[in-house]
Coordinates of C-alpha atoms in Angstrom, one line a residue:
G1 CA 12.6 -9.2 194.6
V2 CA 14.6 -7.6 191.9
Q3 CA 13.6 -8.6 188.4
T4 CA 16.2 -8.7 185.7
C5 CA 15.8 -7.8 182.0
A6 CA 17.7 -7.7 178.8
L7 CA 16.6 -5.4 176.0
P8 CA 14.2 -5.6 174.4
I9 CA 12.5 -7.8 176.9
C10 CA 9.8 -5.9 178.9
F11 CA 10.0 -5.4 182.7
P12 CA 7.2 -6.9 184.8
V13 CA 5.8 -4.9 187.7
T14 CA 3.2 -5.7 190.3
I15 CA -0.1 -3.7 190.3
S16 CA -3.0 -2.9 192.5
R17 CA -6.5 -2.2 191.0
R18 CA -9.4 0.0 192.0
K19 CA -12.6 0.1 190.0
S20 CA -14.7 3.2 189.5
E21 CA -17.9 3.9 187.6
N22 CA -15.9 5.3 184.7
G23 CA -13.1 2.8 184.5
V24 CA -10.2 1.2 186.4
E25 CA -7.4 2.9 188.3
L26 CA -4.1 0.9 188.1
T27 CA -1.3 1.6 190.5
F28 CA 2.0 0.1 189.4
W29 CA 4.9 -1.1 191.6
G30 CA 7.6 1.5 191.9
N31 CA 5.5 4.3 190.4
P32 CA 3.4 6.7 192.5
Y33 CA 1.2 7.9 189.6
P34 CA -1.9 5.8 188.9
L35 CA -3.1 5.0 185.4
H36 CA -6.8 5.7 184.7
V37 CA -8.1 3.5 181.8
S38 CA -11.5 2.2 180.6
K39 CA -12.6 -1.2 181.9
D40 CA -11.9 -2.9 178.6
H41 CA -8.6 -1.3 178.0
P42 CA -6.0 -4.0 177.0
I43 CA -3.1 -4.4 179.3
K44 CA 0.0 -6.5 178.3
T45 CA 0.8 -9.2 180.8
P46 CA 3.0 -12.4 180.6
R47 CA -0.2 -14.3 179.7
G48 CA -1.1 -11.9 176.9
F49 CA -3.4 -8.9 176.7
V50 CA -6.0 -8.7 179.5
E51 CA -8.8 -6.2 179.9
A52 CA -8.0 -3.8 182.7
E53 CA -11.0 -4.8 184.9
Q54 CA -9.9 -8.5 184.7
L55 CA -6.5 -7.8 186.3
C56 CA -6.0 -9.0 189.8
A57 CA -4.1 -7.1 192.5
G58 CA -0.5 -8.3 192.6
E59 CA -0.5 -9.6 189.1
F60 CA 2.4 -8.8 186.8
V61 CA 2.1 -6.5 183.8
E62 CA 4.9 -5.9 181.3
Y63 CA 6.8 -2.7 181.6
P64 CA 8.4 -1.6 178.3
A65 CA 12.1 -0.7 178.4
R66 CA 12.9 2.8 177.1
K67 CA 15.1 3.0 174.1
I68 CA 18.3 5.0 174.5
K69 CA 19.0 7.1 171.5
E70 CA 21.8 9.6 170.6
T71 CA 20.4 12.8 169.0
K72 CA 23.2 15.1 170.2
N73 CA 26.8 14.4 171.1
K74 CA 28.3 17.7 172.4
I75 CA 27.5 20.9 174.2
T76 CA 29.0 24.4 174.1
V77 CA 29.3 26.6 177.2
K78 CA 30.5 30.1 177.4
D79 CA 32.3 31.3 180.5
R80 CA 31.9 35.0 181.3
K81 CA 35.3 36.6 182.0
R82 CA 35.7 39.4 184.5
G83 CA 37.5 42.6 183.5
L84 CA 37.4 41.7 179.8
G85 CA 34.6 43.9 178.7
G86 CA 32.0 41.1 178.6
R87 CA 34.1 38.7 176.6
Y88 CA 33.5 35.0 176.8
A89 CA 35.7 31.8 176.8
E90 CA 33.9 29.1 174.8
R91 CA 34.3 25.5 175.7
V92 CA 33.0 22.3 174.1
Y93 CA 32.2 19.1 176.0
N94 CA 31.2 15.7 174.5
Y95 CA 28.4 13.6 176.0
T96 CA 30.9 10.9 177.1
K97 CA 30.6 8.4 179.9
D98 CA 32.7 10.7 182.1
F99 CA 30.4 13.6 181.4
G100 CA 27.4 11.4 182.3
W101 CA 29.2 10.5 185.5
F102 CA 29.5 14.2 186.3
V103 CA 25.8 14.8 185.7
G104 CA 24.9 11.8 187.9
V105 CA 27.1 13.0 190.8
Y106 CA 25.5 16.5 190.5
L107 CA 22.0 15.0 190.7
A108 CA 23.0 13.2 193.9
E109 CA 25.2 15.7 195.6
G110 CA 25.2 19.0 193.7
S111 CA 23.9 22.5 194.1
L112 CA 24.5 25.9 192.4
D113 CA 25.9 29.1 193.8
Y114 CA 24.5 32.4 192.3
S115 CA 26.1 35.7 191.8
P116 CA 24.4 38.9 193.1
K117 CA 21.7 40.3 190.9
T118 CA 22.9 42.4 187.9
K119 CA 21.5 45.7 186.7
D120 CA 18.9 43.8 184.6
S121 CA 17.7 42.1 187.9
Q122 CA 19.0 38.7 186.8
Q123 CA 20.8 36.4 189.1
R124 CA 23.0 34.0 187.3
A125 CA 24.6 30.7 188.4
S126 CA 28.3 31.3 189.0
R127 CA 29.7 27.9 190.1
I128 CA 28.7 24.3 190.9
S129 CA 29.1 22.8 194.4
L130 CA 29.3 19.1 195.3
S131 CA 28.9 18.0 198.9
V132 CA 30.9 14.8 199.4
H133 CA 32.6 12.8 202.2
Q134 CA 36.2 13.8 202.8
K135 CA 37.5 10.3 201.8
E136 CA 35.9 10.7 198.3
V137 CA 37.6 14.1 197.6
P138 CA 40.8 12.9 195.9
Y139 CA 39.0 10.5 193.6
I140 CA 36.3 13.1 192.6
I141 CA 38.8 15.9 192.1
S142 CA 40.9 13.7 189.9
R143 CA 38.0 12.8 187.6
L144 CA 36.8 16.3 187.5
G145 CA 40.3 17.5 186.6
Q146 CA 40.5 15.1 183.7
L147 CA 37.0 16.1 182.5
F148 CA 37.4 19.9 182.9
P149 CA 41.2 20.5 182.7
E150 CA 40.7 24.2 182.1
V151 CA 38.4 24.8 185.0
K152 CA 39.6 25.7 188.5
I153 CA 38.5 23.2 191.1
T154 CA 38.6 24.2 194.8
T155 CA 37.5 22.7 198.1
N156 CA 36.0 24.1 201.3
E157 CA 36.5 21.9 204.4
S158 CA 34.8 22.2 207.8
K159 CA 36.5 21.5 211.0
N160 CA 33.4 20.1 212.6
S161 CA 32.3 17.9 209.7
K162 CA 33.6 15.2 207.4
T163 CA 31.7 16.8 204.5
V164 CA 33.8 18.7 202.0
I165 CA 32.4 21.1 199.4
I166 CA 34.0 20.7 196.0
R167 CA 33.5 23.8 193.8
I168 CA 33.6 23.8 190.0
N169 CA 34.4 27.4 189.2
S170 CA 32.8 27.7 185.7
N171 CA 29.9 30.1 185.4
G172 CA 29.3 28.8 181.9
L173 CA 29.0 25.2 183.0
A174 CA 26.9 26.3 186.0
G175 CA 24.6 28.2 183.7
W176 CA 24.2 25.1 181.5
V177 CA 23.4 23.0 184.6
D178 CA 20.9 25.6 185.8
E179 CA 19.1 25.6 182.4
F180 CA 19.1 21.9 181.5
I181 CA 19.2 20.0 184.9
G182 CA 18.1 22.5 187.6
N183 CA 19.4 23.7 190.9
S184 CA 19.2 21.9 194.3
K185 CA 15.6 22.8 194.7
N186 CA 14.2 21.8 191.3
K187 CA 16.7 19.4 189.7
H188 CA 15.0 16.5 188.0
W189 CA 15.7 13.4 186.0
Q190 CA 15.4 14.9 182.5
E191 CA 13.8 13.4 179.4
W192 CA 16.9 14.3 177.3
F193 CA 19.0 11.9 179.5
F194 CA 17.7 9.2 177.2
L195 CA 18.8 11.0 174.1
R196 CA 22.6 11.2 174.6
G197 CA 23.6 7.6 173.9
E198 CA 24.4 4.5 176.0
E199 CA 27.9 5.7 177.1
F200 CA 26.5 8.9 178.6
A201 CA 23.6 6.9 180.2
S202 CA 25.8 4.3 181.8
G203 CA 28.1 7.1 183.2
L204 CA 25.0 8.9 184.5
V205 CA 23.9 5.8 186.5
E206 CA 27.4 5.3 187.8
G207 CA 27.7 8.8 189.0
Y208 CA 24.3 8.8 190.7
I209 CA 25.0 5.5 192.4
E210 CA 28.4 6.9 193.7
G211 CA 26.6 9.9 195.1
D212 CA 23.5 8.3 196.7
G213 CA 24.2 4.6 196.6
H214 CA 25.9 2.0 198.7
I215 CA 26.8 -1.7 198.4
T216 CA 25.0 -4.2 200.7
F217 CA 27.5 -7.0 201.3
N218 CA 25.3 -10.0 201.7
K219 CA 24.3 -13.0 199.6
S220 CA 22.9 -10.8 196.8
N221 CA 25.6 -8.0 197.0
E222 CA 23.0 -5.4 196.0
I223 CA 23.7 -1.8 195.2
R224 CA 21.1 0.3 197.1
I225 CA 20.2 3.9 196.4
T226 CA 18.4 6.1 199.0
S227 CA 16.9 9.4 198.0
T228 CA 14.1 11.7 199.3
R229 CA 13.5 12.7 195.6
G230 CA 11.1 10.2 194.2
D231 CA 11.4 11.3 190.6
L232 CA 15.2 10.7 190.7
I233 CA 14.7 7.2 191.9
W234 CA 12.1 6.5 189.2
G235 CA 14.3 8.1 186.6
V236 CA 17.3 6.0 187.5
R237 CA 15.0 2.9 187.6
D238 CA 13.9 3.6 184.0
M239 CA 17.5 4.2 182.9
C240 CA 18.7 0.9 184.6
I241 CA 15.9 -1.0 182.8
A242 CA 16.9 0.7 179.5
L243 CA 20.5 -0.4 180.0
G244 CA 19.5 -4.0 180.9
Y245 CA 20.2 -3.8 184.6
G246 CA 18.1 -5.4 187.3
F247 CA 16.3 -2.9 189.6
G248 CA 13.8 -2.9 192.4
I249 CA 12.1 -0.2 194.5
S250 CA 11.0 -0.5 198.1

């Protein structure tokens, strides 16, 4: 089941074990990457430190919660303006909870559109697209409008689908997303997400859940997240643990 934690308590995870001539391979619950250690390597468990070869399959080990820090509190983007001789409009955004929400929604539902290649053979991101259900459009546009009041937000609806494309028409913001988060093919849960403070982190989890999550109305009233991108699930797991939320993976 889901284990709960409160910082700085460690998070226990089940493990499986496989011995080899050179050591022990440990596979942790909720993590696809095995850990290769020597047979006598000390592993922290609820009963104290135990040598790796003495661990039993299914036993719990303690998983340390990441610490969320704040090393940077704002970003600056430059929108390229057409017909102004290459002039830019500079905009500054703070790493608030709302900005974290935007990043989380992008991770779940977002992609980038690119302009045609320029004379220097570069293809630059021109705008951000979010694919959402039509019933979510008013809410998302309202939040985006408050976060980016100077940016034009447009929609593209399909007659044969309930999916609506929301477009954030800022090439500067799109370029920042392309550089620091990634496009639809290579976006990942980034290390710097843990370095922008708890408000940004909580908004990030909120936005990602709104995009890929749903509430299961049963005795536990769980929030469940489904994704084909394993690294995003493991990333949101680590962020939830860091924030003190309970989390499980199946």
